Amino acid sequence: MKQINFKKIEKKWQDKWETSKCFQVSEKGKKYYILEMFPYPSGSGLHMGHAFNYTIGDIYARFKRMQGFNVLYPMGYDSFGLPAENASIKEKTHPKKYTELAISNFIKQQKALGLSYDWTRLIKTSDPEYYKWNQYFFLKFLEKDLVYRKKAPVNFCNKCETVLANEQVHNGKCWRHTDTEVETKQLEQWFIKTTKYADELLKTDKLNWPERIKAMQKNWIGKSQGTEIIFNINNEKWPVFTTRPDTIYGVTFMVISAQHPKLNQLVTKKQKSVVQEFLKKIKSVSEKDADKLNKLGVFTGSYAINPINNEKIPIYASNFVIADYGSGMVMAVPAHDQRDFEFAKKYKIPIKQVIKPKDKSISKNLKEAYTGPGHLRNSEGFNGLYYEEAMNHITIALKEKKLGKPIIQYKLRDWLISRQRYWGTPIPIIYCNKCGPVPVPEKDLPIKLPEKVKFGKGNPLTTNKQFLETKCPTCNSKAKRETDTMDTFFDSSWYYLRYTDNKNNKQPFNPKKAKYWMPVDQYIGGAEHACMHLIYARFFTKALRDLKLLNTDEPFINLFNQGMLHGEDGFVMAKSRGNVIDPLDTIKKHNVDSLRLFLVSIASPDSDFNWNAKGIQGSSKLINKFFNSIKEIKTAKSSSKRLESKLNRAIKEITNNITNFKYNLAIIKLRELLEAFLQEPASKKDLESFIKLLSPFCPHISEELWESIGNKPFISLQPWPKVEENKIDKNLEEQEQTEENLISDIRNILNLIKNDAKNIYIYVLPTELKNYNEKKLTEKLEKTIKVFAVNDKNKYDPENKSKKAKPNKPGIYIE
Ligand code: ANZ
Ligand code: ZN
Ligand code: ZN
């Protein structure tokens, strides 16, 4: 085989794409917006997971472009954030320098992959031209009452040295530091009212997303229908949320969250020291872990009055009740709730059964809570009611006494966006001793991050006088700037909008341009963002719609989650495992098109797969074969009917396969099609169609081939081949299928007899004789094959196998 100078070909076409600006778009024609989740530009550069993600997107973008869409396919960098700050402290450089270097490195690597981005739309979130609009949105949200400041128990990671949003606490641990327990601190922080959109965020029926992601969002938002019941405690009204008002007669104790801001009010003098001791012990317990930990508790000394029967009920404090869900206090029913049951057993609190299981009597010695259905017992006037009915009746009875009402609760919390770190967007607020917190006037934006700062412990903004000291915009007296910066998820919540108009310095984006391009038609990224980025971005879109800046309800209509890339050892590719393969090394060793082909041919792109050195060699061989053999093809005036049929079948299926991200299947078909082109005469037009089908996967060799058969660039901008259904010959396909079946039958027999055969005789129905080609069968099976019609008088048939022939199923005799 001829040596191919891939380096030269790649450079040639990457340069031509760049200088001709052929992937640059403006607002005209039928749009298609395709987007990959933009990367965080880390110093260690692009890894194989990125390469996989972008290859999937690039194939789609090229395909849609050839289908005639005006494709917006941009790239940018999520360049603010803690890892850059930490890395630059370690390397004694500045986060800005670190980030700029990382970005230029990323761009170089992405260009080497041959990705067809419109590079003129590039954005960097750490650019003041970008984060100015974060500040603008913050102020707009503030005007609309979507931002507020509150002292609240918040999650703090000691390693990150900052608070975290609820979404960034995973199983009680920091999302970046899976070994670090999150601590609860009382701090005054800025929140975004995501909960205002909880109900709308729950509606996902319009979204073509993986069901798994939709379910995760639904769970995260966590809508519960229940009743709020007012308990009287020391002559004060305390609301309590329950989903089981039918069990109200079974309440034998109350539990208030150990983190409840009003806990102290309930602690009696006598209990004070015990409670304090207890609080020390459980100091830090986060939401997700609360359930798993031992159900520890302590008596507060106070009692609540049950509104249904005026019973006096002891109140405990415990870590199993979450401070900011419901009202942070629960009515405990140990007979019918397992957590309450364990707690009652532990602290020897009475257990009162009020739901009687069907066909069973109430047992004296409960081993566990009964949480199933049943009729009410021990519940005065409600006895005998089925539990579901009783929920209504009891809620109504309480409502009449103004001691309860039906309500809805969400698990979703407002989004805490304050971060006590430097490398992020400054929150545009000024604190004045006279006026309190004052928003920075819009005309003063952006509030830029000072570049000269001293890194050390904590946030350097708090010690930077130049930044810190300012004047109050309202009364002009001395005032101080907010030193917290925004969670970087704020940046990524609207970047897809900035791409539609990235150079606008008067607005975050022109609403007309956004109207043309939005929503993103196809979004591609990992599943890890199900409950963070994807919820924030959906919230943003809805909030901006209500600010009349946008006219779409959802940012991302279709979502594709790529699979996880594993190393050759079977573990997820990760530096810490030492199983990482560098995409650039692979490109150097083989070539870009081989890497692209390998990444999407080994498995369906939405499933996990292992890196495999042999596999990439295989792809490389295939690329060589495609290139060398297509170059050799001498085109004819017209294609054979057989080739026409195969080509049109392939166009039809490959189009379908790419549309559905079944790239691996498309590549199998391209392979088969190559064989057909090598065996049959082909017209130039049909050969062109073949190269076009190949081009989204292997754009570099395809451009080169396109040019080598006498065409002008670019194949990337050529129309996608159209199927001519009438050229698909169903009879021919059936024939080939029978022939394939026959070959596989014979192979099976040969396997059984350990290939111990010389001649093979085939007996077919006379009408089918034309379907079997002796020469081809002989070649394929590497045995001498003779085919007879069953009515052939001169046939050789010593064992009368011709009797066995059936339609499409010949008789076989092996000698
Ligand atoms: C009495 C009861 C009896 C309850 C029973 C359940 C079963 P979901 O579905 O998740 O909304 N609860 C209320 N606020 C809580 C808090 N801040 N922390 C922990 N648990 C809390 O759960 C609602 C149920 O969780 C409520 O109904 C309450 O316990 C508890 F047989 O009230 B239930
Ligand atoms: Zn952390
Ligand atoms: Zn003032």
Short mmCIF file of N, CA and C in Angstrom, two decimals, residues 120 153 176 494 501 668 702:
data_model
loop_
_atom_site.label_atom_id
_atom_site.label_comp_id
_atom_site.label_asym_id
_atom_site.label_seq_id
_atom_site.Cartn_x
_atom_site.Cartn_y
_atom_site.Cartn_z
N THR A 120 -15.20 32.39 14.90
CA THR A 120 -15.39 33.81 15.16
C THR A 120 -16.33 34.04 16.33
N PRO A 153 -28.21 28.36 57.09
CA PRO A 153 -27.20 27.30 57.21
C PRO A 153 -26.76 26.91 55.81
N ARG A 176 -16.33 18.34 44.22
CA ARG A 176 -14.95 18.29 43.73
C ARG A 176 -14.08 17.41 44.62
N TRP A 494 -25.88 30.62 30.64
CA TRP A 494 -26.42 31.37 29.49
C TRP A 494 -25.43 31.50 28.35
N ASP A 501 -24.52 36.00 19.51
CA ASP A 501 -24.19 37.41 19.27
C ASP A 501 -23.01 37.80 20.16
N ILE A 668 -20.10 0.60 9.62
CA ILE A 668 -20.17 -0.76 9.08
C ILE A 668 -20.66 -0.71 7.64
N SER A 702 -11.45 12.94 3.04
CA SER A 702 -12.56 13.13 2.11
C SER A 702 -12.38 14.37 1.26
#
